[in-house]
Coordinates of N, CA, C and O in Angstrom, one line a residue:
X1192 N -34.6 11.1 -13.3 CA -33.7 10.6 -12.3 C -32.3 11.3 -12.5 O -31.8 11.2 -13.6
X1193 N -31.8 11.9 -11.3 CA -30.4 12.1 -11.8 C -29.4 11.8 -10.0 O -29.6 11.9 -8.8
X1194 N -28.4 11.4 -10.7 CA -27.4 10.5 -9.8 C -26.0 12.0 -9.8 O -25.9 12.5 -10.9
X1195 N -25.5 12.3 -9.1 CA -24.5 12.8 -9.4 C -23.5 12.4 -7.9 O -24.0 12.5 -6.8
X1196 N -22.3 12.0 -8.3 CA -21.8 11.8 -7.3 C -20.2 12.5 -7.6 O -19.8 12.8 -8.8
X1197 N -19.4 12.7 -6.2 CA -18.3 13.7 -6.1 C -17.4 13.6 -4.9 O -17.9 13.4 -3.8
X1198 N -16.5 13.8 -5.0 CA -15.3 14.2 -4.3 C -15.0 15.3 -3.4 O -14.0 16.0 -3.7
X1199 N -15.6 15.7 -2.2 CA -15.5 16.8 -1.5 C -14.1 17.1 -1.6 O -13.4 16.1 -1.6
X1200 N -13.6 18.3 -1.6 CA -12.4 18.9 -1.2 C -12.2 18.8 0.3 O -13.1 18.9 1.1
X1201 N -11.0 18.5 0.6 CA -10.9 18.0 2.3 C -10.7 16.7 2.8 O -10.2 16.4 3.9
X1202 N -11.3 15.5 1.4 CA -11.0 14.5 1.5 C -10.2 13.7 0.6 O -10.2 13.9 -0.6
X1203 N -9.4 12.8 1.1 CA -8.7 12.0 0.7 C -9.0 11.4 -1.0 O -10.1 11.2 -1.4
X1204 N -7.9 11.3 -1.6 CA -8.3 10.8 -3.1 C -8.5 9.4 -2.7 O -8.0 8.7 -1.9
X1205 N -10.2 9.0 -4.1 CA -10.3 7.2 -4.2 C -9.4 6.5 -5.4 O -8.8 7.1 -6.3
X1206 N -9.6 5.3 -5.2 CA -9.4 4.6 -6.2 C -10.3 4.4 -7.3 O -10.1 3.4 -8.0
X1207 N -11.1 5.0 -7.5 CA -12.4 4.5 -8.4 C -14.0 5.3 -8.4 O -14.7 5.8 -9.3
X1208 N -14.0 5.0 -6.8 CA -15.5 5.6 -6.4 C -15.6 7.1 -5.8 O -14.8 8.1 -5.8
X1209 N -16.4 7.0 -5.5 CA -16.6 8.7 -4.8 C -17.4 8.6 -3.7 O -18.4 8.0 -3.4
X1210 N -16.8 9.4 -3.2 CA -17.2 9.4 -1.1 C -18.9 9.8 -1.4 O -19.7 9.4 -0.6
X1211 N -19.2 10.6 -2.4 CA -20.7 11.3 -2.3 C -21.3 11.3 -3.5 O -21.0 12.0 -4.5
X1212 N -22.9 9.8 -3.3 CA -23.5 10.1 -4.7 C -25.0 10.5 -4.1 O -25.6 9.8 -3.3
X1213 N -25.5 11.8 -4.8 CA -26.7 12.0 -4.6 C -27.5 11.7 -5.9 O -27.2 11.7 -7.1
X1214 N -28.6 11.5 -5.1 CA -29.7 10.9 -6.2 C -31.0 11.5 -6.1 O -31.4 11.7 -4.9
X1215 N -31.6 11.8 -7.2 CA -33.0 12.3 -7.2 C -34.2 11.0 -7.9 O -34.6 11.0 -9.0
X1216 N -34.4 10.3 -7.2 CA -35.3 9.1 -8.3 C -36.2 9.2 -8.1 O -36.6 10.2 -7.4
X1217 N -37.0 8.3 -8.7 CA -38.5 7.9 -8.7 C -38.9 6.5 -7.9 O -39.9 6.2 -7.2
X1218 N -37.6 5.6 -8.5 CA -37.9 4.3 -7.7 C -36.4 4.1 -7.1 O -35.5 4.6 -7.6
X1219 N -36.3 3.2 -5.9 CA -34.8 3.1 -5.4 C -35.1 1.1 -5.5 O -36.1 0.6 -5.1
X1220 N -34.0 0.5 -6.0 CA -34.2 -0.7 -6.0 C -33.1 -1.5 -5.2 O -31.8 -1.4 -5.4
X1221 N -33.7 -2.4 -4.1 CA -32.8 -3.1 -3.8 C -32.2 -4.4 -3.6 O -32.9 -5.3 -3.1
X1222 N -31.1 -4.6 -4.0 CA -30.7 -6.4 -4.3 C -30.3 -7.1 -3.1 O -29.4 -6.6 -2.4
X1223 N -30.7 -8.2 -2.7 CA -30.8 -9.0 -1.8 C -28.9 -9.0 -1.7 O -28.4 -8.6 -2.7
X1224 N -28.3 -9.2 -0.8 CA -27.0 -9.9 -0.7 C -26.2 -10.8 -2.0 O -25.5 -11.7 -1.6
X1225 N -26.3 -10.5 -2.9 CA -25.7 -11.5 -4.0 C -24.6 -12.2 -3.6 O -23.6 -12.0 -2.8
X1226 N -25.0 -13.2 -4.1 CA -23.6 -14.8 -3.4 C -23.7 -15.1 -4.6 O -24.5 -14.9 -5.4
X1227 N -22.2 -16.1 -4.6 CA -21.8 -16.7 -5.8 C -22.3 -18.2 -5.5 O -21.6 -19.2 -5.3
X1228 N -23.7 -18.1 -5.6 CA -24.2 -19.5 -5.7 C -25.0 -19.5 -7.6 O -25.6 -18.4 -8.1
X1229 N -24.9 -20.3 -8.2 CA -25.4 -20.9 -9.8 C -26.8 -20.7 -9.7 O -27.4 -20.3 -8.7
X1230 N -27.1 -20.9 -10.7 CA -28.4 -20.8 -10.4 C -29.1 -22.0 -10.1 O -30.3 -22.0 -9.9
X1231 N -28.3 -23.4 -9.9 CA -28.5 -24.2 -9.6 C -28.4 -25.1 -7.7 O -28.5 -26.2 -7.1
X1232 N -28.2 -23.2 -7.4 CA -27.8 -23.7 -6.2 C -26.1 -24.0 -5.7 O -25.8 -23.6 -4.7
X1233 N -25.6 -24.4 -6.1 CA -24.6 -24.7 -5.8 C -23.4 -23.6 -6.0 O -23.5 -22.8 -7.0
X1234 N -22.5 -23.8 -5.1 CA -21.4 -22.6 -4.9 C -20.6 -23.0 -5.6 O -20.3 -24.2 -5.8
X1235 N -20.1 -21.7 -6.5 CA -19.3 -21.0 -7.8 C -17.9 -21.9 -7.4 O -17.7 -22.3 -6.3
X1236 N -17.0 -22.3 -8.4 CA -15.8 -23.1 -8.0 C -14.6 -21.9 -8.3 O -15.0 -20.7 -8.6
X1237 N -13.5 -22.3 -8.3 CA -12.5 -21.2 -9.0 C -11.8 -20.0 -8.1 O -11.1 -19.1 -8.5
X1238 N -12.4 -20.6 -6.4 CA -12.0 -19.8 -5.3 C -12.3 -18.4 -6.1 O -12.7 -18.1 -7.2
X1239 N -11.9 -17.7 -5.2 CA -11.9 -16.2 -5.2 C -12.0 -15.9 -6.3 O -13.3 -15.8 -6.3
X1240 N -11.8 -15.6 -7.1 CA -12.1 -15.1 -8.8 C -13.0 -16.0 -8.9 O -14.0 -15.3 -8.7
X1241 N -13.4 -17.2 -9.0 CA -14.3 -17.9 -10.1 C -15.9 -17.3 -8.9 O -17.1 -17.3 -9.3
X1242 N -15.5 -16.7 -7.2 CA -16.7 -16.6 -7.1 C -17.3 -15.3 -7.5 O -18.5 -15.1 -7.8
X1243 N -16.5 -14.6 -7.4 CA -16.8 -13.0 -8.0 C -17.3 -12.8 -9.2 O -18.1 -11.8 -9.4
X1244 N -17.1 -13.7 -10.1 CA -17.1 -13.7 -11.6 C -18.7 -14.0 -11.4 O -19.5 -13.3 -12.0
X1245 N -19.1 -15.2 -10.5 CA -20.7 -15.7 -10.3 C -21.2 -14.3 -9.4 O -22.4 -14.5 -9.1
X1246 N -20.8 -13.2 -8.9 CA -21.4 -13.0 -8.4 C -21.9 -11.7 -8.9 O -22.9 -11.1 -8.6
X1247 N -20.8 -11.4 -9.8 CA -20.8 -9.9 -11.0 C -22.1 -10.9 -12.1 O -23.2 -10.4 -12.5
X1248 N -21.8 -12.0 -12.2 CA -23.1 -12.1 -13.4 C -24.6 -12.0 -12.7 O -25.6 -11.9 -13.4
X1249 N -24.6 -12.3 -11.3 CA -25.9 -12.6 -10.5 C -26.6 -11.2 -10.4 O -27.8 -11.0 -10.6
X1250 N -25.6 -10.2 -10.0 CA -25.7 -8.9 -10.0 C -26.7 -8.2 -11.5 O -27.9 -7.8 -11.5
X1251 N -25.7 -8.2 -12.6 CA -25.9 -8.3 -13.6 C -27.6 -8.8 -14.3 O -28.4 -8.2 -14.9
X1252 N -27.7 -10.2 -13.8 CA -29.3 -10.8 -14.1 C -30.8 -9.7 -12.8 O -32.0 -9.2 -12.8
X1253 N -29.6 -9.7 -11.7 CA -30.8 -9.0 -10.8 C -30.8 -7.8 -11.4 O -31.9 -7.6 -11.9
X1254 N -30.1 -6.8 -11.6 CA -30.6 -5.2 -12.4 C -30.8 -5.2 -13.4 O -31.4 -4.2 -14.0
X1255 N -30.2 -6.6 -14.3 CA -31.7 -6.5 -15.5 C -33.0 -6.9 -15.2 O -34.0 -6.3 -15.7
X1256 N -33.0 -7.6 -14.6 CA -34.8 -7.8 -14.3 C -35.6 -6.8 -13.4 O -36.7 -7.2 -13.0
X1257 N -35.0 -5.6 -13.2 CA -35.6 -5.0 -12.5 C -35.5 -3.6 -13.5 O -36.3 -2.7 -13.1
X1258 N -34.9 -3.3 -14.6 CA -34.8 -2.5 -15.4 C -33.4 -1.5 -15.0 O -33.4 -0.3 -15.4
X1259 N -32.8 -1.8 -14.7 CA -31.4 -1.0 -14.4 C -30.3 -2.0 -14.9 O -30.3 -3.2 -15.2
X1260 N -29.4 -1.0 -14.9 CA -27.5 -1.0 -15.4 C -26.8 -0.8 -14.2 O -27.2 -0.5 -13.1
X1261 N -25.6 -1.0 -14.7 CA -24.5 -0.8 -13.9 C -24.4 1.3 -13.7 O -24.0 1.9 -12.7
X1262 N -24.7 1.5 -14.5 CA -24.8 3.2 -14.1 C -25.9 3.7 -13.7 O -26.1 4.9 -13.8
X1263 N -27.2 2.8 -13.0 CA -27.8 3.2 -12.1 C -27.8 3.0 -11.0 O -28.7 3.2 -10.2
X1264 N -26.3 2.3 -10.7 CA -25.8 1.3 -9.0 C -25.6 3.1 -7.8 O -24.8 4.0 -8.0
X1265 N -26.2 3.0 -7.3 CA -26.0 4.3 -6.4 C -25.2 3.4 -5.3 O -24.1 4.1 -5.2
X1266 N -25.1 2.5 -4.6 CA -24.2 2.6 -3.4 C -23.9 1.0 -2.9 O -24.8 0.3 -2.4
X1267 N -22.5 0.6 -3.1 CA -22.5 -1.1 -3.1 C -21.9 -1.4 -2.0 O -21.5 -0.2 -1.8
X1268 N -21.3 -2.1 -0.8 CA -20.7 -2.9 0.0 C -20.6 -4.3 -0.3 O -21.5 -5.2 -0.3
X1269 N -19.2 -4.2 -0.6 CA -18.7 -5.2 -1.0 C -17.9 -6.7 0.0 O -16.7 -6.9 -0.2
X1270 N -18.4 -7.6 0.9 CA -18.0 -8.2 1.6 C -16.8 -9.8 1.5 O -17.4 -10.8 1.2
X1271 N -15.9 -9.8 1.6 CA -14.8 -10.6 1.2 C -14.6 -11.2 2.7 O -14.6 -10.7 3.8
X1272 N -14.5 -12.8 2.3 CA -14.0 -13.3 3.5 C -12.9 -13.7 4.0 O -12.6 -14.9 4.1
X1273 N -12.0 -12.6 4.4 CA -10.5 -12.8 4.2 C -10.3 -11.4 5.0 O -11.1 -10.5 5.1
X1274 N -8.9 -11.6 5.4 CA -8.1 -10.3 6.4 C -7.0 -10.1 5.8 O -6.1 -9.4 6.3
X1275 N -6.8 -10.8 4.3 CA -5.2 -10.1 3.7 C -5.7 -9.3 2.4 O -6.2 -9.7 1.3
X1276 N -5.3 -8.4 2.8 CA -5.5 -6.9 1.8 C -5.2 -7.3 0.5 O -6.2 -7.1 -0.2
X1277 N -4.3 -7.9 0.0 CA -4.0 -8.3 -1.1 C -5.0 -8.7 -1.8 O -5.3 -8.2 -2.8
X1278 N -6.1 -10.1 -1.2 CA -7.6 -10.5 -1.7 C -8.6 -9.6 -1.8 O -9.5 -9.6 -2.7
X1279 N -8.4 -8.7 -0.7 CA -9.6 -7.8 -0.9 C -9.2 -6.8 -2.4 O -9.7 -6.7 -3.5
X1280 N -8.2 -6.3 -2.0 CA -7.7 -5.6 -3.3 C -7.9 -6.6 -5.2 O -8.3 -6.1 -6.2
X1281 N -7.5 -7.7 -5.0 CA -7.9 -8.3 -6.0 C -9.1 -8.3 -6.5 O -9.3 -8.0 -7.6
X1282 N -10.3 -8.9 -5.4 CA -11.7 -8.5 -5.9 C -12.2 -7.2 -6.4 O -12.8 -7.0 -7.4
X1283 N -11.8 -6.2 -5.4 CA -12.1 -5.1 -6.2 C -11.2 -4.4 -7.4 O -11.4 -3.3 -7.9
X1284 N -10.4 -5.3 -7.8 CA -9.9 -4.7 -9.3 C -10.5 -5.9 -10.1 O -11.0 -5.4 -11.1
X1285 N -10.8 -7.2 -10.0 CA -11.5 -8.3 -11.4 C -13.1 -7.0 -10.8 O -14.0 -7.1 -11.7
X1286 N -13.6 -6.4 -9.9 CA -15.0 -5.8 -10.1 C -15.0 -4.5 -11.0 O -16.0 -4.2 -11.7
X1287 N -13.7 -3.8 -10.9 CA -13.4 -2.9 -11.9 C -13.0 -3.1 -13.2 O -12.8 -2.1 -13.9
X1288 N -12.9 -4.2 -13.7 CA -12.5 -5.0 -14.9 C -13.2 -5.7 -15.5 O -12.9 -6.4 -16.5
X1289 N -14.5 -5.6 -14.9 CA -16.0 -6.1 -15.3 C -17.1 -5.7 -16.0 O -17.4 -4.5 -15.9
X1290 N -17.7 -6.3 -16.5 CA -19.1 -5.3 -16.6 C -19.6 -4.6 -15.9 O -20.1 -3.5 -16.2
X1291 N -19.7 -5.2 -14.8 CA -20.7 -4.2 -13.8 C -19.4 -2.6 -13.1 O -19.7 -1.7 -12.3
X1292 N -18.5 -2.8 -13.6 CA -17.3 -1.6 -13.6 C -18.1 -0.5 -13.0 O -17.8 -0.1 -11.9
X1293 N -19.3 0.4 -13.9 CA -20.1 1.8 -13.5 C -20.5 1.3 -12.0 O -20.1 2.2 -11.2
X1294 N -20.9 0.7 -11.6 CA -21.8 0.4 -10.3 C -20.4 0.8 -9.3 O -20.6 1.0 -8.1
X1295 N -19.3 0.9 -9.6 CA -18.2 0.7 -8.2 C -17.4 1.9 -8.5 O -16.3 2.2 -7.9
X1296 N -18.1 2.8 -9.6 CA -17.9 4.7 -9.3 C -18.8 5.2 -8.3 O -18.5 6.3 -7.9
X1297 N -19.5 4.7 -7.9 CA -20.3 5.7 -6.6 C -19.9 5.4 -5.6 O -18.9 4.7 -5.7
X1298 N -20.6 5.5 -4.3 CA -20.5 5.5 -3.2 C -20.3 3.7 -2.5 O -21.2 2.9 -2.3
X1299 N -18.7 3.5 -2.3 CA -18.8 1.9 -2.1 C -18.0 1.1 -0.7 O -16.8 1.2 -0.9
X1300 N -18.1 0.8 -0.2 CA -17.4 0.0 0.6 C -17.2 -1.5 0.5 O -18.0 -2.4 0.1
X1301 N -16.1 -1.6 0.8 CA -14.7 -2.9 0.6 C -14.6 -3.3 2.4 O -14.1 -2.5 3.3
X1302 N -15.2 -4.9 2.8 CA -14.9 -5.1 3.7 C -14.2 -6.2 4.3 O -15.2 -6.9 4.5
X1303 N -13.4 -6.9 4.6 CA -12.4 -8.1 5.1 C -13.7 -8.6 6.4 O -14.0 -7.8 7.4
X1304 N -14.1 -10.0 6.2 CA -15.0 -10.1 7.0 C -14.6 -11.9 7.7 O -13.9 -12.6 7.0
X1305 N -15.0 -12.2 8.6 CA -14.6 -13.3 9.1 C -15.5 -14.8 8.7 O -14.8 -15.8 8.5
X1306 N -16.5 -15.0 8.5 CA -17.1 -15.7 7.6 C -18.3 -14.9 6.7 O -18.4 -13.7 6.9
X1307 N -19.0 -15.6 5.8 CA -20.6 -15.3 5.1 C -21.3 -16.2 5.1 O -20.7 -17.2 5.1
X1308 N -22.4 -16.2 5.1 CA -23.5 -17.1 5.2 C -23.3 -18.7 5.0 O -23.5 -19.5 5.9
X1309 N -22.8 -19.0 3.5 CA -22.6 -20.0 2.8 C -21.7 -21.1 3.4 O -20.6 -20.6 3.5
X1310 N -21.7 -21.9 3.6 CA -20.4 -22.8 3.7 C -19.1 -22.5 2.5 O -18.9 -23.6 1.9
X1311 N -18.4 -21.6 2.2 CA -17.1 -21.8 1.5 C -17.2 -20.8 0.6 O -16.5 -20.5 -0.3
X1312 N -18.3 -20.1 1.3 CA -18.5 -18.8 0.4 C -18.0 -17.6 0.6 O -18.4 -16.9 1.6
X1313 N -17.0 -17.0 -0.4 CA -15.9 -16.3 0.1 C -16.5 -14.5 -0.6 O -15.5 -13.8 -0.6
X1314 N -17.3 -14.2 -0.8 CA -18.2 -12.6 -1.4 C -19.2 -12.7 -1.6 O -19.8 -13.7 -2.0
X1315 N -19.8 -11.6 -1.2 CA -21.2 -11.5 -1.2 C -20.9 -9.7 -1.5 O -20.1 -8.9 -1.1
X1316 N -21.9 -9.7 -2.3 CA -22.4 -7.9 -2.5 C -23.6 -7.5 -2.3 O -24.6 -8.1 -2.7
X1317 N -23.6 -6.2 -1.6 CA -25.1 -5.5 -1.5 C -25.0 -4.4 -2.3 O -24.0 -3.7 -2.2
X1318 N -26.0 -4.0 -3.1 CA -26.5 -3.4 -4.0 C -27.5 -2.2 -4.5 O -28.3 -2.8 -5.2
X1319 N -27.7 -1.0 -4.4 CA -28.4 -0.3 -4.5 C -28.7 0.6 -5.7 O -27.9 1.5 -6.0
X1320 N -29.7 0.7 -6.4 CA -29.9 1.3 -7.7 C -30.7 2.3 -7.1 O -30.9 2.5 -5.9
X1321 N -31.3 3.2 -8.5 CA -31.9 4.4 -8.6 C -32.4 4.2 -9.9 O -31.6 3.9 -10.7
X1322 N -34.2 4.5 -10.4 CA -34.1 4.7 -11.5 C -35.2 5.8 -11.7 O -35.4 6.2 -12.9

């Protein structure tokens, strides 16, 4: 398997990720919508940080049990329920300040969205490996 991803000339500098990851695998794995619900069901407390934090470890238990890392994440969309830049910006720096940190060098999108599924559930991530 090899992942390589990059930065065309022509385009704009990122913060982190890169506009272009190509992948040659064997298997492509994909994670349901991760929400910051426990494993008990019930939604993560701690607003905004406390739910990211549940939702980086949810992430985390799903590509271990599937046999991947964070440096096999090929391409994530990241959804926040919120329209002030400032939130969205905060989630994606506690995601950069994480474990799952490799997964949000490739190919990623950051979205300000008007609700998510959950009653009071403020991120959800979608997830894409390569192994």
């Amino acid at each position: 398997m090899t992942i390589e991803r990059s930065n065309p000339d022509g385009l704009h500098a990122t913060p982190g990720y890169h506009h272009v990851t190509r992948v040659q695998a064997d298997t492509l794995i994909y994670l349901a919508g991760q929400c910051p619900l426990q494993a008990s069901g019930d939604l993560a407390t701690g607003g905004l940080q406390g739910q990211t934090a549940q939702v980086i470890a949810n992430i985390l238990t799903a590509l271990k049990s599937a046999g991947a890392t964070p440096e096999n994440v090929v391409r994530t969309v990241i959804y926040v329920a919120s329209s002030d830049r400032d939130e969205l910006g905060a989630v994606w720096t506690q995601l950069n300040e994480s474990p799952l940190a490799p997964a949000f060098t490739t190919a990623s999108t950051l979205l300000g969205v008007a609700q998510l599924g959950f009653t009071g559930q403020l991120v959800e991530i979608d997830v894409t490996a390569a192994l």
